[in-house]
Structures are given as C-alpha cells and as structure tokens.
Backbone as a printed PyTorch tensor [residue, N CA C, xyz], in Angstrom:
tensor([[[-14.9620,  10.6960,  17.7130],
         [-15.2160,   9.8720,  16.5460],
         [-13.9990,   9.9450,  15.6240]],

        [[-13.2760,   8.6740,  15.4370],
         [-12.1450,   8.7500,  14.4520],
         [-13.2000,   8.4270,  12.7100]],

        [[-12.4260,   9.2530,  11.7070],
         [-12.6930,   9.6400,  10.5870],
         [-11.6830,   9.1700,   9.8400]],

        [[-11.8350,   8.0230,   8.6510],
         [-11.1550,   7.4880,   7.7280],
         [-11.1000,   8.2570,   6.7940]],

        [[ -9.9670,   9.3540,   5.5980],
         [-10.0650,   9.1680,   4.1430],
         [ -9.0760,   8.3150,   3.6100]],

        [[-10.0120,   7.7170,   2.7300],
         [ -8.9270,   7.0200,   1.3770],
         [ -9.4530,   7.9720,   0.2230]],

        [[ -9.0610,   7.1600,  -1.0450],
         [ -9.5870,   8.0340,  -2.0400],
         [-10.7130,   7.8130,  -2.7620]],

        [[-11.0100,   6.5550,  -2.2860],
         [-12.1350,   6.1020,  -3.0150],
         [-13.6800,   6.3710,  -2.0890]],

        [[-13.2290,   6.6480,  -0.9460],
         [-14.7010,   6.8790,   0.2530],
         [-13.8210,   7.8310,   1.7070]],

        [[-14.7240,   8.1140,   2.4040],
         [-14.7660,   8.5790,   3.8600],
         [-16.0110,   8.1280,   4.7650]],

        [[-15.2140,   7.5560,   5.5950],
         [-15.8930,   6.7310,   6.8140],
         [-15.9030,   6.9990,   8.3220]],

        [[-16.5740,   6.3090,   8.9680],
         [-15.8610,   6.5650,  10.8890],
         [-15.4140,   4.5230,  11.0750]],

        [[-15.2130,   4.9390,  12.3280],
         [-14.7340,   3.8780,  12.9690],
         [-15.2340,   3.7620,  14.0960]],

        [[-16.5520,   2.4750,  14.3890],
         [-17.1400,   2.5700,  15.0800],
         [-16.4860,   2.4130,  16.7430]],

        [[-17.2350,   2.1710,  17.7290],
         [-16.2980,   2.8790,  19.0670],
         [-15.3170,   0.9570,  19.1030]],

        [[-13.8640,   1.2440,  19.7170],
         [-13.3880,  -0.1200,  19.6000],
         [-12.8100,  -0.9780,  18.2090]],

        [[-13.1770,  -0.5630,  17.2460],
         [-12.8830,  -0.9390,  15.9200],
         [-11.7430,  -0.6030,  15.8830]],

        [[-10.7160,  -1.4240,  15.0600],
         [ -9.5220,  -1.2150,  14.4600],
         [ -9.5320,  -0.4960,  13.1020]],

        [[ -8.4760,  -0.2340,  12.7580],
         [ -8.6110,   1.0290,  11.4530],
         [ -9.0520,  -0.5840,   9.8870]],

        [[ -8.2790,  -1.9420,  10.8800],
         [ -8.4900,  -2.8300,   9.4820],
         [ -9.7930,  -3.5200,   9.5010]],

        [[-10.4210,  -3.4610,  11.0190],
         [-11.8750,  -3.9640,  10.4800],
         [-12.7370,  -2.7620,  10.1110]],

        [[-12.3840,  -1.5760,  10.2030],
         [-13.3150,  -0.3820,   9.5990],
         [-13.0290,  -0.7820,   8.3660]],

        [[-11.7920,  -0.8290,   7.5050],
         [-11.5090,  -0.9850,   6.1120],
         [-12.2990,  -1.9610,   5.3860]],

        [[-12.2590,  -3.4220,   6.2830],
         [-13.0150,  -4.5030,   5.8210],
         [-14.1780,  -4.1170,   6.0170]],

        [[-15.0280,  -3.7500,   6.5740],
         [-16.4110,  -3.2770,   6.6310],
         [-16.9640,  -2.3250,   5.5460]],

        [[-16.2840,  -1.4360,   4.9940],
         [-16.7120,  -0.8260,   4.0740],
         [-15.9580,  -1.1300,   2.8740]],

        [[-15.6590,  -2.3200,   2.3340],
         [-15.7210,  -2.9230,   1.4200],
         [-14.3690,  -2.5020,   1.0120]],

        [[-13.1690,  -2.5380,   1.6250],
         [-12.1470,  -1.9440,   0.7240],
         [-11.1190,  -3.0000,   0.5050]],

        [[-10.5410,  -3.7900,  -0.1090],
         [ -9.5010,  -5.3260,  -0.6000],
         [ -8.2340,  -4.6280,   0.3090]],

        [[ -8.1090,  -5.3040,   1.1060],
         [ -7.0040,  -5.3030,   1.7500],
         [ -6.7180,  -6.7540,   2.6800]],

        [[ -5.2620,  -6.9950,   2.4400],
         [ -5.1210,  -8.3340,   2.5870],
         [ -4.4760,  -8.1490,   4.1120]],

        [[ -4.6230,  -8.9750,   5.2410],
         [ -4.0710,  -9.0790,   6.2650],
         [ -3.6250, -10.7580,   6.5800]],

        [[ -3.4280, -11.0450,   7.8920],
         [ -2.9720, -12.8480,   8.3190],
         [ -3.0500, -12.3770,   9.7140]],

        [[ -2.5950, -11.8450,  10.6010],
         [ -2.6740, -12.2340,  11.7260],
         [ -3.2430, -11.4000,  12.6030]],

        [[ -3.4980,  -9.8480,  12.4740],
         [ -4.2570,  -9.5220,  13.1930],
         [ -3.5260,  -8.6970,  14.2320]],

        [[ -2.0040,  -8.5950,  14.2170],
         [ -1.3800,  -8.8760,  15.7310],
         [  0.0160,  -8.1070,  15.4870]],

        [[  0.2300,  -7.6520,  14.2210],
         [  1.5340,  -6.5570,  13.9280],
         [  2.9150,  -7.8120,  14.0270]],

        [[  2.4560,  -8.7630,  13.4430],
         [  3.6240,  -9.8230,  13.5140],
         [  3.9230,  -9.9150,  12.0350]],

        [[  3.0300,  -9.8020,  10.8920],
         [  3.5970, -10.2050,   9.6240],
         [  3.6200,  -9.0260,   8.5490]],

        [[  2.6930,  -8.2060,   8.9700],
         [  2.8530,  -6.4200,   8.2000],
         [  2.1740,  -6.2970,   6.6370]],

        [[  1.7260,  -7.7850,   6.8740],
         [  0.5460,  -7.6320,   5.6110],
         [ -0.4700,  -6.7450,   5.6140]],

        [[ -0.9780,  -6.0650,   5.8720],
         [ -2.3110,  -5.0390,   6.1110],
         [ -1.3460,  -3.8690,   6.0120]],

        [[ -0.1830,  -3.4760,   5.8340],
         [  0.3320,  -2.1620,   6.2560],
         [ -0.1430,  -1.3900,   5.0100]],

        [[ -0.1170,  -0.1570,   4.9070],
         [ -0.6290,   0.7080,   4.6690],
         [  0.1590,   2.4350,   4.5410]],

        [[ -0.4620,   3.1750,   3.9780],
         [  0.6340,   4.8800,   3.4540],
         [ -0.2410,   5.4670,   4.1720]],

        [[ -0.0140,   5.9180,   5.3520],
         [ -0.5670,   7.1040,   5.5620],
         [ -0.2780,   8.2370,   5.2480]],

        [[ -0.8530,   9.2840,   4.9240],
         [ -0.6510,  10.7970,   4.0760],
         [ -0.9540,  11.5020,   5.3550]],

        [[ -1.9640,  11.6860,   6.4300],
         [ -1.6830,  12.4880,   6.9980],
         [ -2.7510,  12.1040,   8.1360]],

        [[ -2.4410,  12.6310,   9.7170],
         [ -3.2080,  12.3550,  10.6340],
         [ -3.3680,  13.7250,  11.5900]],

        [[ -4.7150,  13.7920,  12.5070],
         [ -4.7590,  14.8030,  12.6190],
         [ -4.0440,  14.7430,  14.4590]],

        [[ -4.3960,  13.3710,  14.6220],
         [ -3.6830,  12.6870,  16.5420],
         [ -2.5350,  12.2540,  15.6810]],

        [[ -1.9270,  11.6260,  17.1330],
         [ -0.9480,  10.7240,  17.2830],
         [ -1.4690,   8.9470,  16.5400]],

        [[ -0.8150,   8.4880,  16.2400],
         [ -0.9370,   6.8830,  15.9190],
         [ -0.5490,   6.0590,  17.3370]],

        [[ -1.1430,   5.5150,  17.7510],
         [ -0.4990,   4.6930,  18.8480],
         [ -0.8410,   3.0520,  18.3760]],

        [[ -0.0200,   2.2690,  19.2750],
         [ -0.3570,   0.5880,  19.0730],
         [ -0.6440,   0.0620,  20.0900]],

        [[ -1.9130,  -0.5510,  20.3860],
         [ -2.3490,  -1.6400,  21.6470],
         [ -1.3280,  -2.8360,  21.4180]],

        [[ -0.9990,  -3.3630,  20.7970],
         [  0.1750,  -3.8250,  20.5740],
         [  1.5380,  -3.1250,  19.5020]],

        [[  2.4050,  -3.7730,  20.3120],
         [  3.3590,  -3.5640,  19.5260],
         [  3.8200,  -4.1570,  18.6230]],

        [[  3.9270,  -3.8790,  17.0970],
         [  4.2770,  -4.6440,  15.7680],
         [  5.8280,  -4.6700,  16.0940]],

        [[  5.7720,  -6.4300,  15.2990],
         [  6.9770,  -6.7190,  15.0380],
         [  7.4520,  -6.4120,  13.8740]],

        [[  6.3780,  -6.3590,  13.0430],
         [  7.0750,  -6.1930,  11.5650],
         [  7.7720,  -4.5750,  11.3720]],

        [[  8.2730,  -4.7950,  10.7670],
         [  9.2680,  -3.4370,   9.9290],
         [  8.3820,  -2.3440,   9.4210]],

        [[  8.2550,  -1.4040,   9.6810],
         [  7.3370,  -0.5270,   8.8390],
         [  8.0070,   0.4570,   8.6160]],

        [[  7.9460,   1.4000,   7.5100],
         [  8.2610,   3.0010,   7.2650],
         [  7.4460,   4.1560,   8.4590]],

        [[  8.5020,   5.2420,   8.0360],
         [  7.6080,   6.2500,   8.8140],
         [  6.5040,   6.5030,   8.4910]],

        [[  5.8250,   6.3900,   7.0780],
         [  4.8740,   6.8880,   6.2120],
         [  3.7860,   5.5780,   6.3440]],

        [[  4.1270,   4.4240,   7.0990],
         [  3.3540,   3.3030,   6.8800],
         [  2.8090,   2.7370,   8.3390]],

        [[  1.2300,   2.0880,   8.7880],
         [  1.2500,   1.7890,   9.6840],
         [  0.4340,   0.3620,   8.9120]],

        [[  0.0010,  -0.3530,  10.4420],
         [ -0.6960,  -1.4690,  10.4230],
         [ -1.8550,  -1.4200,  11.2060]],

        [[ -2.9630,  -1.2610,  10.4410],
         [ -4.6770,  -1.2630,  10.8750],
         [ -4.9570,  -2.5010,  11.0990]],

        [[ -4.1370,  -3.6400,  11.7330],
         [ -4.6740,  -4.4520,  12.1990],
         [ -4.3750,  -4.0620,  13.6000]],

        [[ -3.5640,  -3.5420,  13.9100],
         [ -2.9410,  -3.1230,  15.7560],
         [ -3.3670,  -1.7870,  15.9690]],

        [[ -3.6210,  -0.9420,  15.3440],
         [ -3.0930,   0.7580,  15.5210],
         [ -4.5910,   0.9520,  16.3670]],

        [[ -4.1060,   2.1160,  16.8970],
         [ -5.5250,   2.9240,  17.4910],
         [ -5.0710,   4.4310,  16.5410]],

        [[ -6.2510,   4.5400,  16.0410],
         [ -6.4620,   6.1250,  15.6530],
         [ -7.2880,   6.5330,  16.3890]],

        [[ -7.3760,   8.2460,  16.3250],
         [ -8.2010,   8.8040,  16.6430],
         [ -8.3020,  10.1660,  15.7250]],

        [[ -9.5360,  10.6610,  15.5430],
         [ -9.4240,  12.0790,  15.0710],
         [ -9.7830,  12.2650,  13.6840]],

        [[ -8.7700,  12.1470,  12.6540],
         [ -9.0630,  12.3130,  11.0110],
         [ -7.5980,  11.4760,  10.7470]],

        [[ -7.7390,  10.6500,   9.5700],
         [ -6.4950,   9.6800,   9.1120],
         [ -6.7640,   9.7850,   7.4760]],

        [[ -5.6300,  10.1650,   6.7190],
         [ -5.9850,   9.9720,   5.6190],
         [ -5.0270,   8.7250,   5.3890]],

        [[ -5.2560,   8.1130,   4.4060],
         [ -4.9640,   6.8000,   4.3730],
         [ -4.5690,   6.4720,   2.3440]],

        [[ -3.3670,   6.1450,   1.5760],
         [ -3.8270,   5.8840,   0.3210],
         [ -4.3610,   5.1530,   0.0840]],

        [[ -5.1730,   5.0440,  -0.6550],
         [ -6.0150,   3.3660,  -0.6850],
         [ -5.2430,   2.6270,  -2.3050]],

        [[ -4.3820,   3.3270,  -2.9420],
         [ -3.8440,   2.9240,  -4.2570],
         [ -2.7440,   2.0190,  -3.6140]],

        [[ -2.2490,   2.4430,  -2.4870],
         [ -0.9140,   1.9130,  -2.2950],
         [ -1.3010,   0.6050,  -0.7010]],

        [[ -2.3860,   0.5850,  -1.0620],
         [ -2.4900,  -0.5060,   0.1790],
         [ -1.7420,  -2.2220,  -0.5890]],

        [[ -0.7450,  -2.6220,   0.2800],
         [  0.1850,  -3.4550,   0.1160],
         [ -0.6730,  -4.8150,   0.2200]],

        [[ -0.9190,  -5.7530,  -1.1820],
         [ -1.5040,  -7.2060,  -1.2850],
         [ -0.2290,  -8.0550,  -1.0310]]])
C-alpha cells in the first residue's frame, strides 16, 4: 500500500492509481493538462520517499531533483509530498 503525506492530510493510493488521481480524489487543487509527463503542470516538491520513484512513462518535461510528476510516476511505500508548493 503506497501512503501519501502532504501537509494538509495523509492518504493511500488505491491499487493502479497515479499519485495525481489520488491527489484529485481527496480534494487537493492541483492543476495538470495532459496526463502524460509532456507539459510538467502537475509537478510537484517532494520532501521525502521511503522507495524509489519510477515512471511508466517517461516525462518530457524538465523537472528538479526535488520535483516529480503525479500524473506519470509510480510510487510505492510512504511519499511525502509539499502541498504549499504544488505548482498552478
């Protein structure tokens, strides 16, 4: 069972879910477009993970080390996530 924190809640991610439809499901404003790691709108600060981050696809967009995209990523495990710094 992968385990979301932000700062405002802690969640799971049901089996197959992406980290950005867990986000959208429990009500958190985060803006995305494609779904597909092509435009890097949904990216995001991660603070700390307890796996590896991997991508079922591979993003085109540019990201930091500190930043992924929950529209592509697979987590697993525990992810803390900022929720102040999620990019509109």
């Amino acid at each position: 069972m992968t385990w979301v924190v932000t700062s405002k809640q802690r969640f799971y991610l049901h089996d197959s879910e992406t980290l950005l439809d867990g986000l959208l499901r429990t009500g958190h404003d985060i803006n995305y477009q494609c779904r597909e790691g092509y435009c890097g709108s949904c990216r995001v600060q991660k603070l700390a993970h307890s796996q590896p981050i991997e991508y079922f696809i591979h993003p085109l967009a540019m990201i930091d080390e500190d930043e992924i995209l929950p529209c592509c990523c697979r987590v697993q495990g525990v992810i803390h996530i900022n929720e102040e710094l999620i990019i509109e």
